[in-house]
Amino acid sequence: MKSIGPQDIRLCEHLLTQFYGHACGEIGSILLNRGRLPFPSLLRMSCLTANSIREALIVLIHQNCVYHSDTSALTSKTAQSSHGPEYFEAIPIEILARIRFDQYINLTFEQFGLESKLIIESVLNNGKLRIGQLTSIVCDQYQQSPQAKLEIDQNQPKHYSLKITQIVKSNILNLLADRYLKPADPTHSINPIDLELALEKQMIADLPGVPSAKDFKLVKEQLAGKLNDAKDQEFQLMCSFEQKKRKLAGVQNDWNGQVKRQKTDEAILEDDMLLRVNYNRFNIKIRNSIFSQECLRWFNSDAAMVIKAMLSIAETKQRDCSDLVSEPISAQSIILKLGNRSKSIKSSFPITAANGQFNLKLKNTGDLVAELLSIIAKQDDLATSTSSAYLAGSLDKALSQLNPIPMVSEKQSNVLGGGGGSGGMREFKVEYGKYSVELRKGLVSKIIREKYGVEAARVVRILLNKGRLDEKHLAKFAMMSLKDSRELCLKLSAGKILELQEVPKTNDRQPSRTFYLFFIDFRKLILNLSMMIRKAQTNVIMRIEYELRKRKNLMAKSNRTDVIEDQDSYLTVWERAEIEKLKKIIEALEVAKFRLERDLFILNDLPWLS
């Protein structure tokens, strides 16, 4: 669920001004508040000149922040046909993605290293880049890094530049193969609705005679098929780089093989190919990290390691975070993914169980992985595994209410067999949709507890689980007095957390003969909390800029090369203390910004059950 509110628009305006200057910020603000506009309207509403507006639009379009569309040009068959006005429209989701750029860069550095980090950082800063331009930019940045200077001293400078170019192109291919980068198409800058309407108009124009209602319905079906085929082709194009990477992996490492590999790299990666960052791929990694952290919080490190490997296997076929359930994954494939780390899973199990049916010495690694996934799937409470390490019904019912929805589930064809078969052949699925609901409920309870207290969080949790309740039943379930329950419900209603529904007993709708039921509109509550968190996030970002701007002279002095080499000689005691104080303030604000963005990711980006 992604909706744009006033706080989102306020943050978008600030980000555009911060990243691209006041001209782009003014044009972006007009488009965000006014909606879709042609160029003459922008010229009339803005105080900028026509050239400045045109340059600002070019920058925003190149940075993927604005759609531009000329629908008449898309449907025209001849060059002499008249073109309609070109409209411009802001993309708030793309603008808000700039908050996660630092997170994207850190994820790339952790997984691939410095060269890939510089590649992603350059593409994010420029919006779109051709491979030739990207290679030259990254090579220049890498040669200025301390790591490159050490390598230049150890190697011959003449051949080092050629080696760096080859390394950068190899990293670009790796990022393309893993879908962190994707080819940029001109249609990405056009609103998908405009493309759909233009294609529909073209298909209707090609129909002979006067189209009937049946023809319009057929056009709609064909249009939906074409759009799905276009999405499939785009995803297949991204997956094709993985096949090309596998072909290159078969090249031998001798001298002739290196020359052949370099020529093959140049043939696959054309310098004119335009690239952009695939945000969906990074969002999948963020979602997986959240799931593995939750598993670590609820179980132990071995369970988190198994879930992390399972999520890593499942993400290879996923396009974005909209999947509700992953493909079935066998325990044997998880063992292959873990490698030698799978040997540590034995430490999570006792040598023998209380029921006498479990013996650790008779279990292989596949059985233990399947048993661990069965525990995460809460099958030990249902006694579906005949050789479980835990007694049937050992999971207390009251404890299961704290986290009632499991993160994984076993494939239905395997559940009937129980634990009698080979554990490595059992297949499990990740329940993205169901567990996302549970994550949202937990986050809502946490926010309500921090803002209104423990009793309010208890009331919200009860209403989320029970549905509509009157004040008497709510006070009984929450173990509160009727007076305290009534005051708390009125307070939560004023905060737009609870809703009140009137159920009259008679047709006259007298208040004395009416039931008043409290309930929670979960999607509306999520929307209100998202606006509140977005407002806090905007204030944190502005506070960071204020702290840096207040000490800009000191920061400019501390960033000088001579001061960095010898701070004791060039900086006074007061200046060093101020720098340390500023670092602590910025670190605390950055942590707060990261936590707020994580909460917004859980509320808005994780999938919703229909």
PDB file of C-alpha atoms in Angstrom, residues 272-482:
ATOM      1  CA  ASP A 272      26.421   2.756 -25.582  1.00  0.00           C
ATOM      2  CA  MET A 273      24.231   0.640 -23.272  1.00  0.00           C
ATOM      3  CA  LEU A 274      22.368   2.874 -20.810  1.00  0.00           C
ATOM      4  CA  LEU A 275      22.139   1.591 -17.222  1.00  0.00           C
ATOM      5  CA  ARG A 276      20.155   2.487 -14.119  1.00  0.00           C
ATOM      6  CA  VAL A 277      19.853   1.006 -10.631  1.00  0.00           C
ATOM      7  CA  ASN A 278      17.170  -1.614  -9.996  1.00  0.00           C
ATOM      8  CA  TYR A 279      15.600  -0.430  -6.719  1.00  0.00           C
ATOM      9  CA  ASN A 280      13.390  -3.526  -6.446  1.00  0.00           C
ATOM     10  CA  ARG A 281      16.430  -5.791  -6.159  1.00  0.00           C
ATOM     11  CA  PHE A 282      17.787  -3.812  -3.217  1.00  0.00           C
ATOM     12  CA  ASN A 283      14.345  -3.718  -1.592  1.00  0.00           C
ATOM     13  CA  ILE A 284      14.285  -7.523  -1.733  1.00  0.00           C
ATOM     14  CA  LYS A 285      17.599  -7.603   0.146  1.00  0.00           C
ATOM     15  CA  ILE A 286      16.231  -5.195   2.772  1.00  0.00           C
ATOM     16  CA  ARG A 287      13.104  -7.352   3.197  1.00  0.00           C
ATOM     17  CA  ASN A 288      15.220 -10.492   3.596  1.00  0.00           C
ATOM     18  CA  SER A 289      17.401  -8.827   6.227  1.00  0.00           C
ATOM     19  CA  ILE A 290      14.282  -7.826   8.194  1.00  0.00           C
ATOM     20  CA  PHE A 291      12.946 -11.390   8.072  1.00  0.00           C
ATOM     21  CA  SER A 292      16.269 -12.908   9.176  1.00  0.00           C
ATOM     22  CA  GLN A 293      16.546 -10.399  12.049  1.00  0.00           C
ATOM     23  CA  GLU A 294      13.037 -11.306  13.213  1.00  0.00           C
ATOM     24  CA  CYS A 295      13.917 -14.993  13.086  1.00  0.00           C
ATOM     25  CA  LEU A 296      17.027 -14.302  15.162  1.00  0.00           C
ATOM     26  CA  ARG A 297      14.915 -12.404  17.682  1.00  0.00           C
ATOM     27  CA  TRP A 298      12.310 -15.175  18.017  1.00  0.00           C
ATOM     28  CA  PHE A 299      14.547 -18.272  17.778  1.00  0.00           C
ATOM     29  CA  ASN A 300      18.369 -18.407  17.624  1.00  0.00           C
ATOM     30  CA  SER A 301      21.331 -17.758  15.324  1.00  0.00           C
ATOM     31  CA  ASP A 302      21.117 -21.171  13.609  1.00  0.00           C
ATOM     32  CA  ALA A 303      17.468 -20.632  12.708  1.00  0.00           C
ATOM     33  CA  ALA A 304      18.326 -17.168  11.370  1.00  0.00           C
ATOM     34  CA  MET A 305      21.148 -18.684   9.304  1.00  0.00           C
ATOM     35  CA  VAL A 306      18.783 -21.259   7.763  1.00  0.00           C
ATOM     36  CA  ILE A 307      16.124 -18.623   7.018  1.00  0.00           C
ATOM     37  CA  LYS A 308      18.745 -16.325   5.490  1.00  0.00           C
ATOM     38  CA  ALA A 309      19.892 -19.105   3.153  1.00  0.00           C
ATOM     39  CA  MET A 310      16.280 -19.926   2.284  1.00  0.00           C
ATOM     40  CA  LEU A 311      15.524 -16.283   1.475  1.00  0.00           C
ATOM     41  CA  SER A 312      18.676 -16.042  -0.624  1.00  0.00           C
ATOM     42  CA  ILE A 313      17.578 -19.034  -2.710  1.00  0.00           C
ATOM     43  CA  ALA A 314      14.043 -17.687  -3.129  1.00  0.00           C
ATOM     44  CA  GLU A 315      15.114 -14.195  -4.251  1.00  0.00           C
ATOM     45  CA  THR A 316      16.720 -15.424  -7.479  1.00  0.00           C
ATOM     46  CA  LYS A 317      13.334 -15.684  -9.237  1.00  0.00           C
ATOM     47  CA  GLN A 318      11.632 -12.656  -7.677  1.00  0.00           C
ATOM     48  CA  ARG A 319      11.096  -9.335  -9.451  1.00  0.00           C
ATOM     49  CA  ASP A 320      10.056  -7.203  -6.471  1.00  0.00           C
ATOM     50  CA  CYS A 321       8.645  -7.406  -2.932  1.00  0.00           C
ATOM     51  CA  SER A 322       5.069  -8.116  -4.034  1.00  0.00           C
ATOM     52  CA  ASP A 323       5.293 -11.926  -3.792  1.00  0.00           C
ATOM     53  CA  LEU A 324       3.043 -13.376  -1.100  1.00  0.00           C
ATOM     54  CA  VAL A 325       4.644 -16.848  -1.015  1.00  0.00           C
ATOM     55  CA  SER A 326       7.995 -18.086  -2.267  1.00  0.00           C
ATOM     56  CA  GLU A 327       8.591 -21.117  -4.432  1.00  0.00           C
ATOM     57  CA  PRO A 328       8.969 -24.440  -2.550  1.00  0.00           C
ATOM     58  CA  ILE A 329      12.560 -24.900  -1.377  1.00  0.00           C
ATOM     59  CA  SER A 330      13.942 -28.266  -0.306  1.00  0.00           C
ATOM     60  CA  ALA A 331      16.070 -28.732   2.784  1.00  0.00           C
ATOM     61  CA  GLN A 332      18.828 -30.227   0.631  1.00  0.00           C
ATOM     62  CA  SER A 333      19.156 -27.035  -1.423  1.00  0.00           C
ATOM     63  CA  ILE A 334      19.474 -25.058   1.826  1.00  0.00           C
ATOM     64  CA  ILE A 335      22.317 -27.348   2.906  1.00  0.00           C
ATOM     65  CA  LEU A 336      24.106 -26.779  -0.396  1.00  0.00           C
ATOM     66  CA  LYS A 337      23.690 -23.029   0.065  1.00  0.00           C
ATOM     67  CA  LEU A 338      25.083 -23.113   3.596  1.00  0.00           C
ATOM     68  CA  GLY A 339      28.053 -25.341   2.823  1.00  0.00           C
ATOM     69  CA  ASN A 340      30.248 -26.035   5.846  1.00  0.00           C
ATOM     70  CA  ARG A 341      28.162 -23.730   8.024  1.00  0.00           C
ATOM     71  CA  SER A 342      25.387 -26.348   8.101  1.00  0.00           C
ATOM     72  CA  LYS A 343      27.454 -28.449  10.543  1.00  0.00           C
ATOM     73  CA  SER A 344      26.737 -25.963  13.347  1.00  0.00           C
ATOM     74  CA  ILE A 345      22.987 -26.732  13.251  1.00  0.00           C
ATOM     75  CA  LYS A 346      23.500 -29.767  15.505  1.00  0.00           C
ATOM     76  CA  SER A 347      24.201 -27.445  18.438  1.00  0.00           C
ATOM     77  CA  SER A 348      20.549 -26.304  18.392  1.00  0.00           C
ATOM     78  CA  PHE A 349      19.184 -29.783  19.224  1.00  0.00           C
ATOM     79  CA  PRO A 350      19.409 -31.963  22.330  1.00  0.00           C
ATOM     80  CA  ILE A 351      21.103 -35.342  22.100  1.00  0.00           C
ATOM     81  CA  THR A 352      17.877 -37.127  23.032  1.00  0.00           C
ATOM     82  CA  ALA A 353      14.308 -35.886  23.423  1.00  0.00           C
ATOM     83  CA  ALA A 354      11.945 -36.295  26.344  1.00  0.00           C
ATOM     84  CA  ASN A 355       9.607 -38.503  24.328  1.00  0.00           C
ATOM     85  CA  GLY A 356      12.419 -40.927  23.494  1.00  0.00           C
ATOM     86  CA  GLN A 357      11.707 -40.801  19.747  1.00  0.00           C
ATOM     87  CA  PHE A 358      14.485 -38.353  18.797  1.00  0.00           C
ATOM     88  CA  ASN A 359      18.150 -39.325  18.679  1.00  0.00           C
ATOM     89  CA  LEU A 360      20.632 -36.752  17.398  1.00  0.00           C
ATOM     90  CA  LYS A 361      23.167 -39.418  16.375  1.00  0.00           C
ATOM     91  CA  LEU A 362      20.682 -40.980  13.941  1.00  0.00           C
ATOM     92  CA  LYS A 363      19.844 -37.666  12.227  1.00  0.00           C
ATOM     93  CA  ASN A 364      21.680 -36.299   9.212  1.00  0.00           C
ATOM     94  CA  THR A 365      22.005 -32.611   8.380  1.00  0.00           C
ATOM     95  CA  GLY A 366      18.992 -32.677   6.051  1.00  0.00           C
ATOM     96  CA  ASP A 367      16.774 -34.046   8.821  1.00  0.00           C
ATOM     97  CA  LEU A 368      17.985 -31.352  11.221  1.00  0.00           C
ATOM     98  CA  VAL A 369      17.360 -28.532   8.739  1.00  0.00           C
ATOM     99  CA  ALA A 370      13.865 -29.884   8.055  1.00  0.00           C
ATOM    100  CA  GLU A 371      13.246 -30.243  11.791  1.00  0.00           C
ATOM    101  CA  LEU A 372      14.403 -26.672  12.406  1.00  0.00           C
ATOM    102  CA  LEU A 373      12.121 -25.362   9.667  1.00  0.00           C
ATOM    103  CA  SER A 374       9.252 -27.386  11.146  1.00  0.00           C
ATOM    104  CA  ILE A 375       9.813 -25.630  14.471  1.00  0.00           C
ATOM    105  CA  ILE A 376       9.831 -22.226  12.741  1.00  0.00           C
ATOM    106  CA  ALA A 377       6.620 -23.274  10.961  1.00  0.00           C
ATOM    107  CA  LYS A 378       5.153 -24.162  14.414  1.00  0.00           C
ATOM    108  CA  GLN A 379       4.494 -27.769  13.443  1.00  0.00           C
ATOM    109  CA  ASP A 380       5.749 -28.936  16.834  1.00  0.00           C
ATOM    110  CA  ASP A 381       2.540 -27.526  18.319  1.00  0.00           C
ATOM    111  CA  LEU A 382       0.453 -29.600  15.876  1.00  0.00           C
ATOM    112  CA  ALA A 383       2.541 -32.760  16.349  1.00  0.00           C
ATOM    113  CA  THR A 384       2.897 -33.322  12.598  1.00  0.00           C
ATOM    114  CA  SER A 385       6.455 -34.612  12.905  1.00  0.00           C
ATOM    115  CA  THR A 386       6.518 -38.168  14.263  1.00  0.00           C
ATOM    116  CA  SER A 387      10.163 -37.937  15.334  1.00  0.00           C
ATOM    117  CA  SER A 388      10.199 -34.388  16.689  1.00  0.00           C
ATOM    118  CA  ALA A 389      12.694 -33.368  19.321  1.00  0.00           C
ATOM    119  CA  TYR A 390       9.839 -31.756  21.244  1.00  0.00           C
ATOM    120  CA  LEU A 391       6.716 -33.223  22.787  1.00  0.00           C
ATOM    121  CA  ALA A 392       3.399 -32.860  21.000  1.00  0.00           C
ATOM    122  CA  GLY A 393       1.729 -29.640  22.061  1.00  0.00           C
ATOM    123  CA  SER A 394       4.862 -28.402  23.829  1.00  0.00           C
ATOM    124  CA  LEU A 395       4.372 -24.882  22.472  1.00  0.00           C
ATOM    125  CA  ASP A 396       2.049 -23.219  24.942  1.00  0.00           C
ATOM    126  CA  LYS A 397      -1.158 -21.796  23.471  1.00  0.00           C
ATOM    127  CA  ALA A 398      -0.735 -18.510  25.315  1.00  0.00           C
ATOM    128  CA  LEU A 399       2.801 -18.089  23.976  1.00  0.00           C
ATOM    129  CA  SER A 400       1.662 -18.900  20.451  1.00  0.00           C
ATOM    130  CA  GLN A 401      -0.742 -15.940  20.610  1.00  0.00           C
ATOM    131  CA  LEU A 402       2.260 -13.606  20.868  1.00  0.00           C
ATOM    132  CA  ASN A 403       3.399 -14.606  17.386  1.00  0.00           C
ATOM    133  CA  PRO A 404       0.568 -16.676  15.872  1.00  0.00           C
ATOM    134  CA  ILE A 405       1.621 -16.564  12.204  1.00  0.00           C
ATOM    135  CA  PRO A 406       4.681 -18.653  11.226  1.00  0.00           C
ATOM    136  CA  MET A 407       7.308 -17.304   8.868  1.00  0.00           C
ATOM    137  CA  VAL A 408       7.506 -20.500   6.791  1.00  0.00           C
ATOM    138  CA  SER A 409       5.111 -23.302   5.901  1.00  0.00           C
ATOM    139  CA  GLU A 410       5.679 -26.798   4.583  1.00  0.00           C
ATOM    140  CA  LYS A 411       4.449 -27.879   1.188  1.00  0.00           C
ATOM    141  CA  GLN A 412       1.095 -29.649   1.547  1.00  0.00           C
ATOM    142  CA  SER A 413       2.253 -32.853  -0.145  1.00  0.00           C
ATOM    143  CA  ASN A 414       4.953 -33.261   2.526  1.00  0.00           C
ATOM    144  CA  VAL A 415       2.857 -32.610   5.626  1.00  0.00           C
ATOM    145  CA  LEU A 416       0.929 -35.866   5.360  1.00  0.00           C
ATOM    146  CA  GLY A 417       4.149 -37.827   5.376  1.00  0.00           C
ATOM    147  CA  GLY A 418       5.354 -36.153   8.567  1.00  0.00           C
ATOM    148  CA  GLY A 419       8.927 -36.822   9.549  1.00  0.00           C
ATOM    149  CA  GLY A 420       9.044 -40.409   8.391  1.00  0.00           C
ATOM    150  CA  GLY A 421      10.722 -39.638   5.054  1.00  0.00           C
ATOM    151  CA  SER A 422      14.082 -38.160   4.235  1.00  0.00           C
ATOM    152  CA  GLY A 423      14.404 -34.689   5.739  1.00  0.00           C
ATOM    153  CA  GLY A 424      16.402 -33.346   2.812  1.00  0.00           C
ATOM    154  CA  MET A 425      13.513 -33.988   0.408  1.00  0.00           C
ATOM    155  CA  ARG A 426      10.958 -32.008   2.394  1.00  0.00           C
ATOM    156  CA  GLU A 427      10.052 -28.638   0.862  1.00  0.00           C
ATOM    157  CA  PHE A 428       9.143 -25.404   2.619  1.00  0.00           C
ATOM    158  CA  LYS A 429       7.850 -21.991   1.518  1.00  0.00           C
ATOM    159  CA  VAL A 430       8.387 -18.517   2.954  1.00  0.00           C
ATOM    160  CA  GLU A 431       5.106 -16.805   3.862  1.00  0.00           C
ATOM    161  CA  TYR A 432       5.905 -13.214   2.901  1.00  0.00           C
ATOM    162  CA  GLY A 433       2.314 -11.948   2.924  1.00  0.00           C
ATOM    163  CA  LYS A 434       1.139 -13.527   6.176  1.00  0.00           C
ATOM    164  CA  TYR A 435       4.258 -12.674   8.137  1.00  0.00           C
ATOM    165  CA  SER A 436       4.245  -9.105   6.803  1.00  0.00           C
ATOM    166  CA  VAL A 437       0.850  -8.646   8.462  1.00  0.00           C
ATOM    167  CA  GLU A 438       2.340  -9.888  11.714  1.00  0.00           C
ATOM    168  CA  LEU A 439       5.292  -7.503  11.381  1.00  0.00           C
ATOM    169  CA  ARG A 440       2.899  -4.597  10.857  1.00  0.00           C
ATOM    170  CA  LYS A 441       0.849  -5.559  13.909  1.00  0.00           C
ATOM    171  CA  GLY A 442       3.972  -5.760  16.043  1.00  0.00           C
ATOM    172  CA  LEU A 443       5.214  -2.399  14.792  1.00  0.00           C
ATOM    173  CA  VAL A 444       1.825  -0.762  15.394  1.00  0.00           C
ATOM    174  CA  SER A 445       1.779  -2.097  18.966  1.00  0.00           C
ATOM    175  CA  LYS A 446       5.303  -0.787  19.517  1.00  0.00           C
ATOM    176  CA  ILE A 447       4.445   2.710  18.252  1.00  0.00           C
ATOM    177  CA  ILE A 448       1.231   2.856  20.312  1.00  0.00           C
ATOM    178  CA  ARG A 449       3.110   1.673  23.408  1.00  0.00           C
ATOM    179  CA  GLU A 450       5.738   4.398  23.038  1.00  0.00           C
ATOM    180  CA  LYS A 451       3.197   7.166  22.431  1.00  0.00           C
ATOM    181  CA  TYR A 452       0.194   6.211  24.586  1.00  0.00           C
ATOM    182  CA  GLY A 453       1.446   3.609  27.068  1.00  0.00           C
ATOM    183  CA  VAL A 454       1.217  -0.116  27.747  1.00  0.00           C
ATOM    184  CA  GLU A 455      -2.557  -0.147  28.315  1.00  0.00           C
ATOM    185  CA  ALA A 456      -3.180   1.475  24.934  1.00  0.00           C
ATOM    186  CA  ALA A 457      -0.979  -1.097  23.206  1.00  0.00           C
ATOM    187  CA  ARG A 458      -2.929  -3.863  24.961  1.00  0.00           C
ATOM    188  CA  VAL A 459      -6.252  -2.416  23.780  1.00  0.00           C
ATOM    189  CA  VAL A 460      -5.005  -2.090  20.196  1.00  0.00           C
ATOM    190  CA  ARG A 461      -3.701  -5.661  20.185  1.00  0.00           C
ATOM    191  CA  ILE A 462      -7.025  -6.972  21.503  1.00  0.00           C
ATOM    192  CA  LEU A 463      -9.030  -5.111  18.868  1.00  0.00           C
ATOM    193  CA  LEU A 464      -6.700  -6.318  16.101  1.00  0.00           C
ATOM    194  CA  ASN A 465      -7.244  -9.927  17.184  1.00  0.00           C
ATOM    195  CA  LYS A 466     -10.909  -9.810  18.262  1.00  0.00           C
ATOM    196  CA  GLY A 467     -12.440  -7.264  15.891  1.00  0.00           C
ATOM    197  CA  ARG A 468     -15.353  -5.046  17.016  1.00  0.00           C
ATOM    198  CA  LEU A 469     -15.991  -4.828  20.775  1.00  0.00           C
ATOM    199  CA  ASP A 470     -18.064  -2.597  23.015  1.00  0.00           C
ATOM    200  CA  GLU A 471     -16.481  -0.836  25.971  1.00  0.00           C
ATOM    201  CA  LYS A 472     -17.637  -3.452  28.520  1.00  0.00           C
ATOM    202  CA  HIS A 473     -16.121  -6.413  26.687  1.00  0.00           C
ATOM    203  CA  LEU A 474     -13.022  -4.378  25.867  1.00  0.00           C
ATOM    204  CA  ALA A 475     -12.521  -3.506  29.541  1.00  0.00           C
ATOM    205  CA  LYS A 476     -12.961  -7.172  30.446  1.00  0.00           C
ATOM    206  CA  PHE A 477     -10.412  -8.423  27.899  1.00  0.00           C
ATOM    207  CA  ALA A 478      -7.927  -5.656  28.763  1.00  0.00           C
ATOM    208  CA  MET A 479      -8.333  -6.238  32.533  1.00  0.00           C
ATOM    209  CA  MET A 480      -9.135  -2.572  33.133  1.00  0.00           C
ATOM    210  CA  SER A 481     -11.905  -0.715  34.894  1.00  0.00           C
ATOM    211  CA  LEU A 482     -14.751   0.571  32.759  1.00  0.00           C
TER     212      LEU A 482
END
